[in-house]
Amino acid sequence: MRYSGFRVIREALTGHKGWGHAWRDATPQASYDYIIVGGGGHGLATAYYLAKEFRQSRIAVVEKGWIGGGNVGRNTTIIRSNYLLDGNEPFYEFSLKLWEGLEQDFNYNAMVSQRGIINLFHTDAQRDAYTRRGNAMIMHGADAELLNRDQVRALYPFLNFDNARFPIKGALAQRRGGTVRHDAVAWGYARGASDRGVDIIQNCEVTGIRRENGRVTGIDTTRGFIGAKKVGVAVAGNSSTVMAKADMRLPIESHVLQAFVSEGLKPVIDGVMTYGAGHFYVSQSDKGGLVFGGDIDGYNSYAQRGNMPVVEDVAEGGMSLMPMIGRARLLRSWGGIMDMSMDGSPIIDKTDIDGLYFNGGWCYGGFKATPASGWCFAHLLATDRPHPTATAYRFDRFRKGLMIDEKGQGAQPNLH
Amino acid sequence: MIINHPLLGPRDAQEFTYLGDAALIDRPDGMAYPTPDAAQDAFHDYLYQRANPAGEHRELWYHEQGDRSWLVVTRNTVTHEITAVDLARDVARAQGRSK
Ligand SMILES: Cc1cc2nc3c(=O)[nH]c(=O)nc-3n(C[C@H](O)[C@H](O)[C@H](O)COP(=O)(O)OP(=O)(O)OC[C@H]3O[C@@H](n4cnc5c(N)ncnc54)[C@H](O)[C@@H]3O)c2cc1C
């Protein structure tokens, strides 16, 4: 079924009885050409582009819970392409371009909202760093603008401009950045993939990865063995535990990141704002809640919840930037598990096992990458060659000293 | 989280900074390998590869705002339950190291 304005009016007049399911909840077949493990944004996007752009047949997505129940439904929904390094910027700009055409492409309202993002700076050195970053972005075809203090004040007059430690001196802006309705991304990709024949199999946990003579033959699951020629793993926070089933160790640690939502308020912040000095970032949801977050908890965790010290730290950061936030009540908070890689950048690569492919290490920045990650992983699965924008995301970059370390922290996942 | 420091008693985890897997104590000896490639492999694994288990995990915590000792904490990464805390020095000595 295609969604359209005409369809909405027709359904409104006929009691909304004609809306069907958005996608088929499939049962596993004996075997597939391609199995994607993980029904998050990246897994579903991979299946969608595999079916649509690379016209591959017999594809399944296997998800242990329900699709969209992982990080794709837990993040703070920010999209942007304000990266500095050569290995990253073309990839994230490719992703932003895909976001811009996504809703028309998959005929689903994902509420892509290019409301703009600003990164505040507080010192001359930070201004220089952001000037450099902005220039790198422009050289790769993205948009970037440097705002002075008065321009930031015109945007958000309520900020604490005269904070003694971190006075606001200006900001790097990317007007094309913004937010997207995260659940709708999973649903839209699932629907688009399902319509093109992809089997979406929920409540089916992968418990083993079977191999013969160095080749993948299929996966063991809680719903039995499923044969496959190629298996692509995209399981975000569970990367290490799933790849361990193929006896692989990864340059990854799992850490928890928390997010927070306030009670609904009148419109106050129309874009996205980051405050690096105070480890705080914020936007306002369409329902009015302030959506914000800060640092990861900083030690290995598979518990999908955080701890109080970071709640306090994030609240302090918020208070120091926008003191009026102290009058808003906090409605809820939650945590998601992220696979923090050793240099803070992702991995999209073949493994040493024939037919086994890996997509992960997205840290806390993988939501914005969803379309490009899906596209590039589909490209790799279909052609066995990396997509031009993802050539740097290989396993061997650590061995070769070709890390993509945006933050310059070295091999310390909890600092990225 | 409360970390039961073997010398100082229960301390809030906020007093500590975290380094990662306690396997980082076992730094390879670069001269002990037959070829440079083998040494490089060993260092690659040591520096970048992690078991990253969901469950019991031995990890290094530094008592930065306390006695500045390094501890090996055995903690469950799913429940956050801490079952053992040892001085990293004692762990290294038990493995035959001088300090
Ligand atoms: C609080 C928070 C805020 C964030 N904010 C942002 C942001 O503003 N912008 C941004 O770009 N990124 C953000 N991120 C990061 C982003 O959400 C993730 O990097 C990205 O969503 C991960 O990819 P995914 O959606 O495919 O993962 P997931 O949705 O987690 O998909 C992985 C799926 O694999 C499944 N799975 C796991 N193990 C198995 C198994 N054995 N068998 C079968 N299935 C399995 C899981 O159930 C899950 O559904 C944030 C993350 C968090 C936690």
XYZ file of C-alpha atoms and ligand atoms in Angstrom:
568
model
C 0.000 0.000 0.000
C 1.335 3.434 -0.902
C 0.807 6.265 1.564
C -0.406 9.568 0.110
C -2.516 12.594 0.989
C -5.332 11.113 -1.062
C -5.109 7.867 0.906
C -5.242 9.698 4.244
C -8.429 11.527 3.192
C -10.033 8.323 1.879
C -9.249 6.462 5.101
C -10.550 9.389 7.168
C -13.860 9.183 5.327
C -14.176 5.404 5.608
C -13.374 4.921 9.307
C -9.685 4.015 8.902
C -10.553 0.399 8.103
C -8.215 0.080 5.114
C -4.822 0.505 6.779
C -2.944 -2.797 6.651
C 0.193 -3.903 8.443
C 3.266 -1.950 7.433
C 5.381 -5.089 7.031
C 5.038 -8.892 7.121
C 6.184 -10.671 10.302
C 7.781 -13.646 8.545
C 8.623 -17.157 9.739
C 12.090 -18.466 8.889
C 12.637 -20.419 5.662
C 15.204 -23.208 5.440
C 17.837 -21.012 3.799
C 18.568 -17.600 2.329
C 21.146 -15.985 0.078
C 21.652 -13.219 2.638
C 20.890 -13.086 6.345
C 21.247 -9.806 8.198
C 21.567 -10.305 11.959
C 20.024 -7.438 13.930
C 16.744 -5.651 13.195
C 17.927 -2.198 14.192
C 18.166 0.761 11.848
C 21.391 -0.449 10.258
C 20.241 -4.041 9.692
C 16.907 -3.002 8.215
C 18.501 -0.328 6.006
C 21.010 -2.917 4.778
C 18.218 -5.305 3.792
C 16.272 -2.492 2.154
C 19.142 -1.289 -0.038
C 20.237 -4.862 -0.762
C 16.772 -5.584 -2.141
C 16.250 -2.239 -3.826
C 19.627 -1.049 -5.134
C 21.460 -4.311 -5.576
C 18.438 -6.440 -6.523
C 19.555 -9.431 -4.509
C 17.044 -12.183 -3.849
C 16.149 -14.278 -0.782
C 17.052 -11.929 2.068
C 16.126 -12.200 5.760
C 16.595 -9.919 8.754
C 16.801 -11.825 12.038
C 16.034 -9.930 15.258
C 16.144 -11.323 18.805
C 13.427 -8.990 20.136
C 11.209 -6.715 18.113
C 12.509 -4.487 15.350
C 13.379 -1.037 16.558
C 13.718 -2.113 20.187
C 17.466 -1.467 20.278
C 19.457 1.729 19.911
C 17.494 2.871 16.889
C 14.635 3.477 19.318
C 16.785 4.754 22.197
C 18.863 7.544 20.708
C 18.454 11.303 20.784
C 17.721 11.394 17.024
C 20.365 13.883 15.913
C 21.615 13.806 12.328
C 24.535 15.881 11.025
C 27.686 15.619 8.929
C 29.998 17.957 10.855
C 33.062 15.698 10.899
C 36.679 16.688 10.337
C 38.657 13.700 9.096
C 38.913 12.429 5.523
C 37.828 8.901 6.469
C 34.602 10.198 8.023
C 33.341 13.388 6.400
C 32.441 12.014 2.918
C 30.633 9.076 4.533
C 28.515 11.185 6.897
C 27.759 13.705 4.130
C 26.610 10.806 1.930
C 24.367 9.774 4.826
C 22.919 13.280 5.240
C 22.109 13.398 1.503
C 20.300 10.053 1.831
C 18.313 11.424 4.807
C 17.283 14.383 2.653
C 15.622 12.099 0.113
C 14.646 9.260 2.429
C 10.925 9.856 2.892
C 10.263 10.152 -0.844
C 12.453 7.108 -1.403
C 10.700 4.756 1.018
C 7.281 6.479 0.993
C 7.120 6.796 4.759
C 6.974 9.835 7.017
C 10.108 9.661 9.154
C 9.727 13.332 10.160
C 13.186 14.256 8.866
C 13.546 17.774 10.236
C 16.546 19.860 9.141
C 16.193 22.239 12.038
C 19.925 22.971 12.182
C 22.638 22.144 14.682
C 25.093 24.455 16.451
C 28.232 23.477 18.385
C 29.107 26.187 20.903
C 32.698 27.298 21.488
C 34.144 29.092 24.474
C 37.796 29.848 23.738
C 39.878 31.175 20.856
C 41.464 27.745 20.456
C 38.049 26.120 20.131
C 37.064 28.742 17.564
C 40.165 27.854 15.516
C 39.368 24.146 15.771
C 35.777 24.695 14.638
C 36.922 26.994 11.809
C 39.146 24.181 10.605
C 36.335 21.659 10.924
C 33.946 23.943 9.035
C 36.462 24.335 6.213
C 36.928 20.552 6.028
C 33.164 20.138 5.804
C 32.835 22.719 3.010
C 35.697 21.083 1.094
C 33.722 17.821 1.157
C 30.557 19.470 -0.125
C 28.766 19.857 3.212
C 27.476 23.166 4.590
C 29.062 24.958 7.538
C 28.866 28.448 8.991
C 30.684 30.168 11.841
C 28.375 32.191 14.098
C 29.668 34.947 16.354
C 28.419 35.602 19.861
C 25.710 38.041 18.749
C 24.359 35.604 16.190
C 24.132 32.887 18.848
C 22.455 35.367 21.208
C 19.872 36.198 18.549
C 19.096 32.469 18.213
C 18.964 31.517 21.896
C 18.914 34.615 24.134
C 18.341 32.546 27.270
C 21.785 30.892 27.267
C 24.264 31.680 30.041
C 26.582 33.838 27.895
C 28.668 35.158 30.777
C 29.506 31.870 32.461
C 32.842 32.709 34.078
C 34.516 29.456 33.075
C 32.902 28.839 29.695
C 31.702 32.156 28.218
C 29.962 31.557 24.888
C 32.068 33.073 22.120
C 30.212 31.692 19.119
C 29.282 28.453 17.394
C 29.813 26.265 14.370
C 26.487 25.816 12.623
C 25.281 23.230 10.140
C 21.846 24.284 8.954
C 21.193 20.984 7.156
C 21.640 18.990 10.381
C 18.623 18.211 12.526
C 16.528 15.395 13.927
C 14.503 12.431 12.649
C 11.688 10.398 14.230
C 13.864 7.405 15.133
C 11.219 4.648 15.402
C 9.822 5.657 12.017
C 13.246 5.039 10.488
C 13.070 1.383 11.556
C 9.437 1.065 10.497
C 9.974 2.765 7.131
C 12.968 0.618 6.229
C 11.186 -2.535 7.445
C 8.171 -1.735 5.295
C 10.295 -0.909 2.258
C 12.325 -4.100 2.649
C 9.291 -6.293 3.332
C 7.522 -4.924 0.221
C 10.533 -6.026 -1.814
C 10.367 -9.584 -0.498
C 12.682 -9.415 2.519
C 11.637 -11.712 5.403
C 11.672 -9.832 8.702
C 11.910 -12.432 11.460
C 11.341 -11.141 15.002
C 11.784 -12.939 18.343
C 14.569 -14.993 16.843
C 17.914 -14.776 18.635
C 21.086 -15.872 16.911
C 22.833 -18.395 19.161
C 25.543 -19.670 16.831
C 27.318 -18.975 13.549
C 28.012 -22.229 11.703
C 31.080 -22.656 9.529
C 32.578 -25.368 7.348
C 36.096 -25.195 5.881
C 36.394 -21.505 6.741
C 33.040 -20.649 5.137
C 29.794 -19.619 6.762
C 26.956 -22.067 6.191
C 24.240 -20.508 8.283
C 23.123 -19.490 11.766
C 21.686 -21.302 14.747
C 18.763 -19.455 16.275
C 16.147 -19.884 18.976
C 13.870 -20.854 16.085
C 16.225 -23.439 14.627
C 19.015 -23.527 12.053
C 18.758 -21.201 9.046
C 21.129 -21.753 6.124
C 22.801 -18.784 4.422
C 25.371 -18.047 1.740
C 26.275 -14.719 3.319
C 25.695 -13.445 6.843
C 25.982 -9.762 7.733
C 26.063 -8.894 11.445
C 24.753 -5.435 12.518
C 23.862 -5.784 16.197
C 25.148 -2.487 17.674
C 25.837 -2.912 21.448
C 26.021 -6.715 21.157
C 28.764 -6.831 18.518
C 31.319 -8.596 20.725
C 28.969 -11.285 22.022
C 27.562 -12.138 18.571
C 30.948 -12.184 16.809
C 32.313 -14.336 19.651
C 29.992 -17.042 18.262
C 32.343 -17.085 15.268
C 35.348 -17.092 17.641
C 36.260 -13.507 16.800
C 37.511 -10.824 19.145
C 36.816 -7.201 18.192
C 38.451 -3.827 18.877
C 35.285 -2.904 20.775
C 33.978 -2.374 24.328
C 30.287 -2.056 25.228
C 29.341 1.035 27.229
C 26.049 2.580 28.311
C 24.858 6.024 27.199
C 21.908 7.669 28.890
C 19.301 10.056 27.503
C 16.751 12.270 29.235
C 13.411 13.894 28.429
C 11.781 16.745 30.333
C 8.080 17.455 30.661
C 6.471 19.111 27.637
C 7.287 22.817 27.359
C 6.381 25.615 24.975
C 8.725 25.913 21.974
C 12.050 27.274 23.204
C 14.818 25.561 21.190
C 14.123 25.214 17.483
C 17.370 23.435 16.586
C 19.977 21.144 18.106
C 22.685 22.555 20.368
C 25.855 20.959 21.705
C 27.908 22.275 24.607
C 31.158 20.359 24.555
C 32.660 22.147 27.552
C 29.834 21.019 29.815
C 29.226 17.615 28.166
C 25.642 18.433 27.311
C 23.546 18.474 24.161
C 19.879 19.305 23.748
C 17.016 19.639 21.311
C 13.253 19.897 21.733
C 10.962 17.141 20.548
C 7.842 17.818 18.513
C 5.822 17.047 21.649
C 7.672 19.777 23.549
C 9.977 17.726 25.782
C 13.599 18.790 26.007
C 15.639 15.809 24.823
C 19.166 15.860 26.190
C 22.185 13.838 27.142
C 25.880 13.942 27.912
C 28.748 11.540 28.429
C 28.762 7.753 28.530
C 28.975 6.144 31.972
C 32.541 5.158 31.138
C 32.951 1.475 32.038
C 31.913 -1.744 30.302
C 28.204 -2.383 30.640
C 25.503 -4.511 29.091
C 22.806 -3.191 31.454
C 20.370 -1.060 29.484
C 20.245 1.480 32.278
C 22.651 4.066 33.628
C 23.844 5.207 37.028
C 23.076 8.292 39.100
C 26.476 10.066 38.931
C 26.079 10.635 35.191
C 22.494 11.841 35.702
C 23.901 14.435 38.077
C 26.722 15.356 35.701
C 24.361 15.869 32.753
C 21.950 17.924 34.882
C 24.835 20.133 36.050
C 25.967 20.649 32.459
C 22.431 21.630 31.477
C 22.108 24.038 34.394
C 25.392 25.774 33.603
C 24.333 26.384 29.988
C 20.633 27.184 30.385
C 19.834 27.872 34.050
C 16.086 27.945 33.363
C 16.183 24.210 32.699
C 16.251 23.760 36.491
C 12.560 24.618 36.632
C 11.579 21.826 34.250
C 10.740 18.399 35.599
C 12.561 15.366 34.278
C 10.036 12.875 32.905
C 12.230 9.929 32.108
C 15.705 8.660 31.389
C 17.029 5.471 29.882
C 20.230 3.898 28.674
C 21.359 2.153 25.521
C 24.386 -0.080 24.982
C 26.870 1.083 22.410
C 29.796 -0.717 20.862
C 32.594 1.787 21.502
C 35.446 1.150 19.084
C 39.088 1.788 19.877
C 39.313 4.981 17.776
C 35.685 6.098 18.023
C 34.977 5.284 14.359
C 32.913 2.445 12.872
C 33.834 -0.799 11.108
C 32.205 -2.060 7.897
C 34.220 -4.984 6.599
C 34.521 -8.608 5.536
C 35.934 -10.950 8.131
C 38.528 -13.675 7.638
C 35.663 -16.167 7.495
C 34.231 -16.407 3.958
C 30.659 -15.192 3.816
C 30.750 -13.443 7.213
C 30.548 -9.635 7.242
C 30.546 -7.146 10.095
C 28.996 -3.722 10.623
C 29.479 -2.092 14.029
C 31.529 0.078 16.335
C 29.134 2.981 15.826
C 29.724 4.316 19.323
C 27.122 6.960 20.201
C 26.984 8.438 16.710
C 25.461 5.705 14.601
C 21.908 6.938 14.193
C 22.889 9.643 11.703
C 24.832 6.990 9.818
C 21.856 4.634 9.369
C 21.126 5.243 5.640
C 24.775 5.325 4.497
C 25.699 2.410 6.747
C 22.887 0.332 5.240
C 23.853 1.352 1.723
C 27.570 0.666 2.186
C 26.997 -2.652 3.967
C 24.614 -3.755 1.211
C 27.243 -2.728 -1.347
C 29.888 -4.792 0.445
C 27.622 -7.838 0.836
C 26.522 -7.720 -2.804
C 29.824 -6.920 -4.521
C 32.491 -7.946 -1.982
C 34.049 -4.514 -2.461
C 33.819 -1.609 -0.013
C 31.710 1.374 -1.054
C 33.943 4.372 -1.981
C 32.844 6.396 1.067
C 33.492 3.532 3.510
C 36.940 2.378 2.390
C 38.563 3.569 5.613
C 36.288 1.520 7.884
C 38.343 -1.679 7.778
C 39.451 -3.981 10.588
C 43.114 -3.693 9.615
C 43.329 0.034 10.284
C 44.470 -0.632 13.860
C 47.213 -2.986 12.733
C 48.363 -0.496 10.105
C 48.190 2.572 12.339
C 45.484 4.179 10.175
C 43.094 4.992 13.008
C 40.281 7.486 12.362
C 40.478 9.198 15.707
C 38.226 12.322 15.503
C 38.790 13.090 19.166
C 42.491 12.303 19.341
C 42.081 10.125 22.427
C 44.001 7.038 21.348
C 42.909 3.487 22.023
C 40.600 4.392 24.946
C 36.998 3.531 24.033
C 35.540 5.130 27.175
C 37.029 8.506 26.211
C 35.639 8.724 22.665
C 28.485 1.658 42.508
C 30.501 1.002 45.637
C 33.983 -0.448 45.263
C 35.232 -2.278 48.329
C 38.852 -1.089 48.398
C 41.059 -3.789 50.034
C 42.926 -1.175 52.123
C 40.448 1.674 52.529
C 37.098 -0.091 52.671
C 33.974 0.776 50.672
C 34.449 3.801 48.390
C 32.140 5.417 45.828
C 33.100 4.457 42.260
C 33.132 8.192 41.441
C 36.485 8.456 43.209
C 38.001 6.161 40.589
C 38.837 6.362 36.904
C 38.418 3.366 34.641
C 41.024 1.909 32.319
C 39.446 -1.275 30.947
C 40.053 -5.023 30.804
C 42.491 -6.262 33.475
C 44.281 -8.157 30.699
C 46.083 -4.837 30.166
C 48.357 -5.893 33.057
C 49.832 -8.562 30.786
C 51.775 -6.299 28.435
C 53.685 -8.455 25.924
C 57.482 -8.412 25.891
C 58.298 -7.164 22.387
C 61.730 -8.827 22.431
C 60.333 -12.260 23.243
C 58.899 -12.983 19.785
C 60.768 -14.787 16.979
C 59.872 -12.220 14.301
C 58.855 -8.538 14.255
C 55.546 -9.578 12.675
C 54.773 -11.887 15.564
C 55.584 -9.102 18.034
C 53.365 -6.727 16.073
C 50.508 -9.236 16.180
C 50.898 -9.618 19.922
C 50.848 -5.851 20.480
C 47.892 -5.383 18.133
C 45.896 -7.918 20.119
C 47.032 -6.473 23.430
C 46.263 -2.851 22.539
C 43.065 -3.128 20.519
C 41.304 -6.492 20.802
C 38.929 -7.094 23.707
C 36.886 -10.075 24.921
C 34.230 -7.578 26.150
C 32.058 -10.232 27.850
C 28.440 -9.823 28.928
C 28.823 -11.154 32.480
C 31.838 -11.410 34.733
C 34.630 -9.000 33.778
C 37.982 -8.305 35.472
C 38.892 -4.670 35.005
C 41.295 -1.961 36.127
C 40.164 0.962 38.275
C 42.511 3.736 39.478
C 41.787 5.368 42.839
C 42.587 8.826 41.525
C 40.835 10.782 44.266
C 42.099 8.510 46.983
C 45.294 6.566 47.584
C 46.177 6.458 43.837
C 46.366 2.693 43.823
C 45.336 0.493 40.899
C 42.691 -2.139 41.625
C 41.523 -5.217 39.755
C 37.759 -5.241 40.158
C 35.705 -8.304 39.238
C 32.319 -6.961 38.163
C 29.328 -8.346 36.305
C 28.724 -6.108 33.264
C 25.035 -7.088 33.111
C 24.087 -6.600 36.774
C 26.943 -4.278 37.900
C 27.492 -6.611 40.880
C 31.077 -6.509 42.186
C 32.319 -9.847 43.542
C 36.042 -9.250 44.152
C 38.462 -6.341 44.514
C 42.232 -6.843 44.623
C 45.246 -4.566 44.485
C 46.574 -4.736 40.921
C 50.059 -4.990 42.457
C 49.101 -8.239 44.205
C 47.577 -9.628 41.018
C 50.714 -8.840 39.013
C 52.977 -10.360 41.705
C 50.882 -13.503 41.842
C 51.595 -13.833 38.123
C 55.316 -13.718 38.802
C 56.013 -10.050 38.100
C 58.368 -8.077 40.357
C 55.962 -5.130 40.859
C 21.030 7.374 24.564
C 21.594 7.325 23.181
C 21.611 8.484 22.401
C 22.120 8.463 21.100
N 22.035 9.598 20.349
C 22.443 9.592 19.051
C 22.257 10.744 18.225
O 21.688 11.764 18.643
N 22.720 10.706 16.949
C 23.346 9.612 16.438
O 23.772 9.644 15.290
N 23.492 8.464 17.191
C 23.051 8.432 18.476
N 23.177 7.288 19.250
C 23.835 6.100 18.665
C 22.907 5.286 17.788
O 21.669 5.111 18.408
C 23.517 3.918 17.481
O 24.861 4.048 17.077
C 22.794 3.203 16.350
O 21.408 3.348 16.508
C 23.181 1.727 16.336
O 22.679 0.998 15.214
P 21.284 0.216 15.175
O 20.192 1.221 15.182
O 21.225 -0.690 14.050
O 21.314 -0.614 16.528
P 20.139 -1.362 17.283
O 18.838 -0.670 17.062
O 20.581 -1.560 18.676
O 20.087 -2.723 16.475
C 20.789 -3.894 16.834
C 19.765 -5.003 16.963
O 20.447 -6.246 17.049
C 19.660 -7.087 17.851
N 20.463 -8.222 18.337
C 21.455 -8.204 19.257
N 21.928 -9.451 19.470
C 21.223 -10.279 18.662
C 21.246 -11.686 18.422
N 22.092 -12.516 19.087
N 20.364 -12.200 17.528
C 19.499 -11.390 16.867
N 19.442 -10.057 17.053
C 20.288 -9.501 17.938
C 19.181 -6.169 18.974
O 18.047 -6.689 19.618
C 18.902 -4.875 18.216
O 17.551 -4.717 17.850
C 22.671 7.266 20.573
C 22.667 6.103 21.347
C 22.122 6.112 22.632
C 22.086 4.840 23.430
